[in-house]
Amino acid sequence: MSKENIFFSQKKDINKDYFRGEVVMIEVLNKNNSIEHEMYHVVFKNGALTTVHYHETEQILIATKGKGILCLFEANIIENISAPMKKIVLTEGDVASIPPFIWHFHGSLKDDFAHLALRNRHRIDSNGNKQPAHNLWEKDFLNQLTHLSSNEINQLSLQIDKKVKEIVESEQERITN
């Protein structure tokens, strides 16, 4: 048994490749205090966002402060920049479920936004075996595209960044009108 606090548990180092902007991450549940789950309290400062990514298990987000955005893509946006999407505005108390293997990003719409992020650390494979559940992040996926030159990868990264900014700006405009 363990007791943790979403505000005062240990801070986790941030991989800057996985976020756009300043983020503070508090690791609430990890392999040392939960058999199956990981939980983070994530604070996105002044419009910060995750990069595009997916998880191999369902992720639950619970908004705890401010106004945020969750954008889910129906296809791999990295390979299809015009992939259809669903945008969801999250406010304090909202709960959102992100299915496994769905490309998405989330974070602040403008000012500070925070949420709890909870997911299983393991998944069951097609043979019924328990496996570690991984995440695939935009930067890591781009680095796997060995058929592209570094210049082409940089251009693709810039296109994704531009698309994410357009999505966020259109949502900011929509909710202020």
GROMACS .gro file of N, CA, C and O in nm, residues 39-131:
model
  372
   39MET      N    1   0.084   0.725  -1.314
   39MET     CA    2   0.002   0.845  -1.307
   39MET      C    3   0.094   0.965  -1.290
   39MET      O    4   0.187   0.962  -1.210
   40TYR      N    5   0.065   1.067  -1.369
   40TYR     CA    6   0.141   1.192  -1.361
   40TYR      C    7   0.044   1.307  -1.344
   40TYR      O    8  -0.066   1.306  -1.402
   41HIS      N    9   0.084   1.406  -1.266
   41HIS     CA   10   0.013   1.534  -1.263
   41HIS      C   11   0.099   1.627  -1.345
   41HIS      O   12   0.212   1.658  -1.309
   42VAL      N   13   0.046   1.671  -1.458
   42VAL     CA   14   0.123   1.747  -1.556
   42VAL      C   15   0.069   1.890  -1.560
   42VAL      O   16  -0.051   1.911  -1.579
   43VAL      N   17   0.160   1.987  -1.545
   43VAL     CA   18   0.124   2.128  -1.554
   43VAL      C   19   0.187   2.184  -1.681
   43VAL      O   20   0.309   2.180  -1.697
   44PHE      N   21   0.103   2.232  -1.770
   44PHE     CA   22   0.146   2.292  -1.896
   44PHE      C   23   0.144   2.443  -1.877
   44PHE      O   24   0.038   2.502  -1.854
   45LYS      N   25   0.259   2.506  -1.883
   45LYS     CA   26   0.272   2.650  -1.859
   45LYS      C   27   0.249   2.729  -1.987
   45LYS      O   28   0.305   2.696  -2.092
   46ASN      N   29   0.167   2.834  -1.978
   46ASN     CA   30   0.151   2.934  -2.085
   46ASN      C   31   0.138   2.878  -2.225
   46ASN      O   32   0.213   2.914  -2.315
   47GLY      N   33   0.046   2.786  -2.245
   47GLY     CA   34   0.022   2.733  -2.380
   47GLY      C   35   0.108   2.615  -2.419
   47GLY      O   36   0.109   2.577  -2.537
   48ALA      N   37   0.178   2.554  -2.327
   48ALA     CA   38   0.261   2.437  -2.359
   48ALA      C   39   0.174   2.318  -2.399
   48ALA      O   40   0.059   2.306  -2.356
   49LEU      N   41   0.230   2.231  -2.481
   49LEU     CA   42   0.160   2.113  -2.532
   49LEU      C   43   0.254   1.993  -2.535
   49LEU      O   44   0.375   2.010  -2.538
   50THR      N   45   0.197   1.875  -2.542
   50THR     CA   46   0.277   1.758  -2.575
   50THR      C   47   0.304   1.763  -2.726
   50THR      O   48   0.234   1.832  -2.800
   51THR      N   49   0.402   1.688  -2.772
   51THR     CA   50   0.413   1.665  -2.915
   51THR      C   51   0.314   1.555  -2.950
   51THR      O   52   0.254   1.491  -2.862
   52VAL      N   53   0.297   1.529  -3.077
   52VAL     CA   54   0.206   1.424  -3.122
   52VAL      C   55   0.264   1.289  -3.079
   52VAL      O   56   0.385   1.266  -3.090
   53HIS      N   57   0.178   1.203  -3.028
   53HIS     CA   58   0.223   1.073  -2.978
   53HIS      C   59   0.105   0.978  -2.964
   53HIS      O   60  -0.010   1.018  -2.978
   54TYR      N   61   0.135   0.851  -2.934
   54TYR     CA   62   0.032   0.757  -2.892
   54TYR      C   63   0.087   0.666  -2.783
   54TYR      O   64   0.208   0.657  -2.763
   55HIS      N   65  -0.004   0.602  -2.712
   55HIS     CA   66   0.028   0.506  -2.607
   55HIS      C   67  -0.027   0.370  -2.649
   55HIS      O   68  -0.127   0.363  -2.720
   56GLU      N   69   0.035   0.264  -2.605
   56GLU     CA   70  -0.013   0.130  -2.638
   56GLU      C   71  -0.123   0.082  -2.544
   56GLU      O   72  -0.175  -0.028  -2.561
   57THR      N   73  -0.158   0.163  -2.445
   57THR     CA   74  -0.273   0.136  -2.359
   57THR      C   75  -0.357   0.263  -2.350
   57THR      O   76  -0.309   0.373  -2.377
   58GLU      N   77  -0.482   0.245  -2.311
   58GLU     CA   78  -0.571   0.359  -2.294
   58GLU      C   79  -0.511   0.459  -2.195
   58GLU      O   80  -0.452   0.420  -2.095
   59GLN      N   81  -0.526   0.587  -2.224
   59GLN     CA   82  -0.483   0.691  -2.133
   59GLN      C   83  -0.606   0.770  -2.087
   59GLN      O   84  -0.692   0.803  -2.170
   60ILE      N   85  -0.613   0.796  -1.958
   60ILE     CA   86  -0.721   0.876  -1.900
   60ILE      C   87  -0.662   1.009  -1.858
   60ILE      O   88  -0.559   1.013  -1.788
   61LEU      N   89  -0.725   1.119  -1.899
   61LEU     CA   90  -0.686   1.253  -1.857
   61LEU      C   91  -0.796   1.311  -1.769
   61LEU      O   92  -0.914   1.303  -1.805
   62ILE      N   93  -0.757   1.370  -1.656
   62ILE     CA   94  -0.851   1.437  -1.566
   62ILE      C   95  -0.800   1.579  -1.547
   62ILE      O   96  -0.695   1.599  -1.484
   63ALA      N   97  -0.873   1.676  -1.602
   63ALA     CA   98  -0.831   1.816  -1.592
   63ALA      C   99  -0.842   1.865  -1.448
   63ALA      O  100  -0.944   1.844  -1.382
   64THR      N  101  -0.736   1.929  -1.399
   64THR     CA  102  -0.734   1.977  -1.260
   64THR      C  103  -0.722   2.129  -1.249
   64THR      O  104  -0.744   2.184  -1.142
   65LYS      N  105  -0.687   2.196  -1.360
   65LYS     CA  106  -0.670   2.342  -1.355
   65LYS      C  107  -0.674   2.400  -1.496
   65LYS      O  108  -0.614   2.343  -1.586
   66GLY      N  109  -0.742   2.511  -1.512
   66GLY     CA  110  -0.736   2.585  -1.637
   66GLY      C  111  -0.816   2.524  -1.750
   66GLY      O  112  -0.906   2.444  -1.729
   67LYS      N  113  -0.780   2.565  -1.872
   67LYS     CA  114  -0.848   2.520  -1.993
   67LYS      C  115  -0.745   2.461  -2.088
   67LYS      O  116  -0.645   2.524  -2.120
   68GLY      N  117  -0.772   2.340  -2.133
   68GLY     CA  118  -0.678   2.272  -2.220
   68GLY      C  119  -0.744   2.216  -2.344
   68GLY      O  120  -0.865   2.228  -2.363
   69ILE      N  121  -0.661   2.156  -2.427
   69ILE     CA  122  -0.708   2.096  -2.551
   69ILE      C  123  -0.656   1.953  -2.561
   69ILE      O  124  -0.545   1.922  -2.517
   70LEU      N  125  -0.739   1.868  -2.616
   70LEU     CA  126  -0.701   1.732  -2.653
   70LEU      C  127  -0.741   1.716  -2.799
   70LEU      O  128  -0.856   1.745  -2.835
   71CYS      N  129  -0.649   1.676  -2.882
   71CYS     CA  130  -0.677   1.657  -3.024
   71CYS      C  131  -0.640   1.513  -3.061
   71CYS      O  132  -0.526   1.472  -3.044
   72LEU      N  133  -0.740   1.439  -3.109
   72LEU     CA  134  -0.723   1.300  -3.150
   72LEU      C  135  -0.728   1.291  -3.302
   72LEU      O  136  -0.819   1.346  -3.364
   73PHE      N  137  -0.634   1.220  -3.361
   73PHE     CA  138  -0.629   1.206  -3.506
   73PHE      C  139  -0.678   1.068  -3.547
   73PHE      O  140  -0.647   0.968  -3.482
   74GLU      N  141  -0.753   1.063  -3.658
   74GLU     CA  142  -0.807   0.936  -3.707
   74GLU      C  143  -0.704   0.856  -3.786
   74GLU      O  144  -0.730   0.741  -3.821
   75ALA      N  145  -0.589   0.917  -3.814
   75ALA     CA  146  -0.480   0.849  -3.885
   75ALA      C  147  -0.349   0.906  -3.832
   75ALA      O  148  -0.349   1.000  -3.752
   76ASN      N  149  -0.240   0.852  -3.878
   76ASN     CA  150  -0.108   0.899  -3.837
   76ASN      C  151  -0.082   1.036  -3.900
   76ASN      O  152  -0.054   1.046  -4.019
   77ILE      N  153  -0.094   1.142  -3.822
   77ILE     CA  154  -0.075   1.278  -3.872
   77ILE      C  155   0.066   1.299  -3.927
   77ILE      O  156   0.088   1.382  -4.015
   78ILE      N  157   0.162   1.225  -3.878
   78ILE     CA  158   0.300   1.240  -3.923
   78ILE      C  159   0.312   1.198  -4.069
   78ILE      O  160   0.385   1.258  -4.147
   79GLU      N  161   0.237   1.096  -4.108
   79GLU     CA  162   0.239   1.049  -4.246
   79GLU      C  163   0.125   1.108  -4.330
   79GLU      O  164   0.128   1.101  -4.452
   80ASN      N  165   0.027   1.166  -4.263
   80ASN     CA  166  -0.088   1.226  -4.331
   80ASN      C  167  -0.124   1.355  -4.258
   80ASN      O  168  -0.208   1.356  -4.169
   81ILE      N  169  -0.060   1.466  -4.296
   81ILE     CA  170  -0.074   1.593  -4.226
   81ILE      C  171  -0.218   1.643  -4.224
   81ILE      O  172  -0.257   1.720  -4.137
   82SER      N  173  -0.301   1.598  -4.318
   82SER     CA  174  -0.441   1.642  -4.320
   82SER      C  175  -0.535   1.535  -4.263
   82SER      O  176  -0.654   1.533  -4.295
   83ALA      N  177  -0.483   1.451  -4.176
   83ALA     CA  178  -0.565   1.346  -4.114
   83ALA      C  179  -0.684   1.408  -4.041
   83ALA      O  180  -0.670   1.509  -3.973
   84PRO      N  181  -0.802   1.348  -4.057
   84PRO     CA  182  -0.919   1.397  -3.982
   84PRO      C  183  -0.891   1.391  -3.832
   84PRO      O  184  -0.815   1.306  -3.785
   85MET      N  185  -0.955   1.483  -3.757
   85MET     CA  186  -0.928   1.490  -3.614
   85MET      C  187  -1.053   1.526  -3.537
   85MET      O  188  -1.152   1.570  -3.594
   86LYS      N  189  -1.043   1.506  -3.408
   86LYS     CA  190  -1.148   1.547  -3.316
   86LYS      C  191  -1.081   1.630  -3.207
   86LYS      O  192  -0.985   1.585  -3.145
   87LYS      N  193  -1.131   1.753  -3.186
   87LYS     CA  194  -1.077   1.841  -3.083
   87LYS      C  195  -1.173   1.843  -2.964
   87LYS      O  196  -1.294   1.851  -2.982
   88ILE      N  197  -1.116   1.839  -2.845
   88ILE     CA  198  -1.194   1.843  -2.722
   88ILE      C  199  -1.132   1.949  -2.632
   88ILE      O  200  -1.011   1.947  -2.608
   89VAL      N  201  -1.215   2.041  -2.581
   89VAL     CA  202  -1.168   2.137  -2.482
   89VAL      C  203  -1.189   2.076  -2.345
   89VAL      O  204  -1.296   2.022  -2.315
   90LEU      N  205  -1.086   2.081  -2.263
   90LEU     CA  206  -1.092   2.026  -2.128
   90LEU      C  207  -1.088   2.139  -2.026
   90LEU      O  208  -1.003   2.227  -2.034
   91THR      N  209  -1.181   2.135  -1.932
   91THR     CA  210  -1.180   2.230  -1.821
   91THR      C  211  -1.181   2.151  -1.690
   91THR      O  212  -1.211   2.031  -1.689
   92GLU      N  213  -1.151   2.219  -1.583
   92GLU     CA  214  -1.137   2.157  -1.452
   92GLU      C  215  -1.250   2.057  -1.425
   92GLU      O  216  -1.367   2.089  -1.436
   93GLY      N  217  -1.211   1.934  -1.393
   93GLY     CA  218  -1.307   1.828  -1.362
   93GLY      C  219  -1.341   1.738  -1.479
   93GLY      O  220  -1.395   1.629  -1.460
   94ASP      N  221  -1.310   1.780  -1.602
   94ASP     CA  222  -1.340   1.697  -1.719
   94ASP      C  223  -1.249   1.574  -1.720
   94ASP      O  224  -1.132   1.580  -1.681
   95VAL      N  225  -1.306   1.464  -1.770
   95VAL     CA  226  -1.233   1.339  -1.782
   95VAL      C  227  -1.241   1.295  -1.928
   95VAL      O  228  -1.350   1.291  -1.986
   96ALA      N  229  -1.127   1.263  -1.988
   96ALA     CA  230  -1.124   1.217  -2.127
   96ALA      C  231  -1.048   1.085  -2.134
   96ALA      O  232  -0.950   1.064  -2.064
   97SER      N  233  -1.095   0.997  -2.221
   97SER     CA  234  -1.032   0.867  -2.244
   97SER      C  235  -0.976   0.864  -2.385
   97SER      O  236  -1.046   0.894  -2.481
   98ILE      N  237  -0.848   0.830  -2.395
   98ILE     CA  238  -0.780   0.822  -2.524
   98ILE      C  239  -0.751   0.674  -2.551
   98ILE      O  240  -0.675   0.611  -2.477
   99PRO      N  241  -0.812   0.617  -2.655
   99PRO     CA  242  -0.788   0.476  -2.684
   99PRO      C  243  -0.641   0.449  -2.719
   99PRO      O  244  -0.569   0.539  -2.762
  100PRO      N  245  -0.598   0.325  -2.703
  100PRO     CA  246  -0.460   0.291  -2.741
  100PRO      C  247  -0.436   0.310  -2.890
  100PRO      O  248  -0.528   0.298  -2.971
  101PHE      N  249  -0.311   0.342  -2.925
  101PHE     CA  250  -0.263   0.355  -3.062
  101PHE      C  251  -0.330   0.468  -3.141
  101PHE      O  252  -0.328   0.467  -3.263
  102ILE      N  253  -0.386   0.567  -3.073
  102ILE     CA  254  -0.447   0.683  -3.139
  102ILE      C  255  -0.350   0.800  -3.127
  102ILE      O  256  -0.317   0.842  -3.016
  103TRP      N  257  -0.306   0.853  -3.241
  103TRP     CA  258  -0.217   0.968  -3.240
  103TRP      C  259  -0.293   1.087  -3.184
  103TRP      O  260  -0.407   1.112  -3.220
  104HIS      N  261  -0.228   1.162  -3.094
  104HIS     CA  262  -0.294   1.274  -3.029
  104HIS      C  263  -0.192   1.371  -2.970
  104HIS      O  264  -0.073   1.339  -2.963
  105PHE      N  265  -0.240   1.486  -2.929
  105PHE     CA  266  -0.161   1.577  -2.845
  105PHE      C  267  -0.256   1.642  -2.748
  105PHE      O  268  -0.379   1.643  -2.768
  106HIS      N  269  -0.201   1.696  -2.640
  106HIS     CA  270  -0.284   1.765  -2.540
  106HIS      C  271  -0.199   1.865  -2.466
  106HIS      O  272  -0.076   1.858  -2.467
  107GLY      N  273  -0.268   1.958  -2.401
  107GLY     CA  274  -0.198   2.060  -2.324
  107GLY      C  275  -0.283   2.184  -2.309
  107GLY      O  276  -0.405   2.180  -2.320
  108SER      N  277  -0.215   2.295  -2.286
  108SER     CA  278  -0.282   2.421  -2.256
  108SER      C  279  -0.330   2.491  -2.383
  108SER      O  280  -0.260   2.492  -2.484
  109LEU      N  281  -0.446   2.554  -2.373
  109LEU     CA  282  -0.494   2.636  -2.484
  109LEU      C  283  -0.428   2.773  -2.484
  109LEU      O  284  -0.406   2.831  -2.588
  110LYS      N  285  -0.396   2.826  -2.367
  110LYS     CA  286  -0.335   2.958  -2.361
  110LYS      C  287  -0.255   2.974  -2.232
  110LYS      O  288  -0.133   2.979  -2.235
  111ASP      N  289  -0.324   2.985  -2.121
  111ASP     CA  290  -0.258   3.003  -1.991
  111ASP      C  291  -0.220   2.867  -1.934
  111ASP      O  292  -0.220   2.768  -2.005
  112ASP      N  293  -0.192   2.861  -1.805
  112ASP     CA  294  -0.157   2.734  -1.742
  112ASP      C  295  -0.277   2.638  -1.745
  112ASP      O  296  -0.392   2.679  -1.725
  113PHE      N  297  -0.247   2.513  -1.767
  113PHE     CA  298  -0.345   2.405  -1.765
  113PHE      C  299  -0.279   2.285  -1.701
  113PHE      O  300  -0.159   2.261  -1.721
  114ALA      N  301  -0.356   2.209  -1.623
  114ALA     CA  302  -0.300   2.089  -1.561
  114ALA      C  303  -0.399   1.974  -1.571
  114ALA      O  304  -0.522   1.995  -1.574
  115HIS      N  305  -0.345   1.854  -1.578
  115HIS     CA  306  -0.428   1.735  -1.575
  115HIS      C  307  -0.353   1.620  -1.510
  115HIS      O  308  -0.230   1.619  -1.504
  116LEU      N  309  -0.429   1.525  -1.461
  116LEU     CA  310  -0.375   1.396  -1.423
  116LEU      C  311  -0.377   1.309  -1.548
  116LEU      O  312  -0.473   1.315  -1.625
  117ALA      N  313  -0.273   1.232  -1.569
  117ALA     CA  314  -0.267   1.136  -1.679
  117ALA      C  315  -0.242   0.999  -1.619
  117ALA      O  316  -0.146   0.978  -1.546
  118LEU      N  317  -0.331   0.906  -1.648
  118LEU     CA  318  -0.326   0.772  -1.590
  118LEU      C  319  -0.335   0.670  -1.703
  118LEU      O  320  -0.414   0.685  -1.795
  119ARG      N  321  -0.249   0.567  -1.695
  119ARG     CA  322  -0.258   0.456  -1.791
  119ARG      C  323  -0.194   0.331  -1.734
  119ARG      O  324  -0.116   0.337  -1.639
  120ASN      N  325  -0.227   0.218  -1.793
  120ASN     CA  326  -0.165   0.091  -1.757
  120ASN      C  327  -0.025   0.086  -1.814
  120ASN      O  328  -0.003   0.129  -1.927
  121ARG      N  329   0.068   0.029  -1.737
  121ARG     CA  330   0.205   0.014  -1.785
  121ARG      C  331   0.225  -0.112  -1.868
  121ARG      O  332   0.329  -0.132  -1.927
  122HIS      N  333   0.124  -0.198  -1.872
  122HIS     CA  334   0.135  -0.324  -1.947
  122HIS      C  335   0.014  -0.340  -2.038
  122HIS      O  336  -0.092  -0.284  -2.013
  123ARG      N  337   0.034  -0.419  -2.143
  123ARG     CA  338  -0.074  -0.454  -2.234
  123ARG      C  339  -0.069  -0.605  -2.257
  123ARG      O  340   0.032  -0.669  -2.229
  124ILE      N  341  -0.177  -0.657  -2.308
  124ILE     CA  342  -0.182  -0.799  -2.342
  124ILE      C  343  -0.164  -0.811  -2.494
  124ILE      O  344  -0.238  -0.749  -2.570
  125ASP      N  345  -0.063  -0.888  -2.537
  125ASP     CA  346  -0.038  -0.902  -2.680
  125ASP      C  347  -0.135  -1.003  -2.743
  125ASP      O  348  -0.220  -1.061  -2.674
  126SER      N  349  -0.123  -1.023  -2.873
  126SER     CA  350  -0.217  -1.110  -2.946
  126SER      C  351  -0.209  -1.255  -2.902
  126SER      O  352  -0.300  -1.333  -2.929
  127ASN      N  353  -0.101  -1.294  -2.833
  127ASN     CA  354  -0.089  -1.431  -2.781
  127ASN      C  355  -0.136  -1.442  -2.637
  127ASN      O  356  -0.123  -1.548  -2.577
  128GLY      N  357  -0.189  -1.333  -2.582
  128GLY     CA  358  -0.238  -1.334  -2.445
  128GLY      C  359  -0.129  -1.311  -2.341
  128GLY      O  360  -0.153  -1.333  -2.222
  129ASN      N  361  -0.011  -1.270  -2.385
  129ASN     CA  362   0.100  -1.246  -2.292
  129ASN      C  363   0.106  -1.100  -2.249
  129ASN      O  364   0.082  -1.010  -2.330
  130LYS      N  365   0.143  -1.080  -2.124
  130LYS     CA  366   0.158  -0.946  -2.070
  130LYS      C  367   0.291  -0.887  -2.118
  130LYS      O  368   0.395  -0.950  -2.104
  131GLN      N  369   0.283  -0.767  -2.177
  131GLN     CA  370   0.401  -0.699  -2.231
  131GLN      C  371   0.408  -0.557  -2.177
  131GLN      O  372   0.306  -0.498  -2.147
   0.00000   0.00000   0.00000
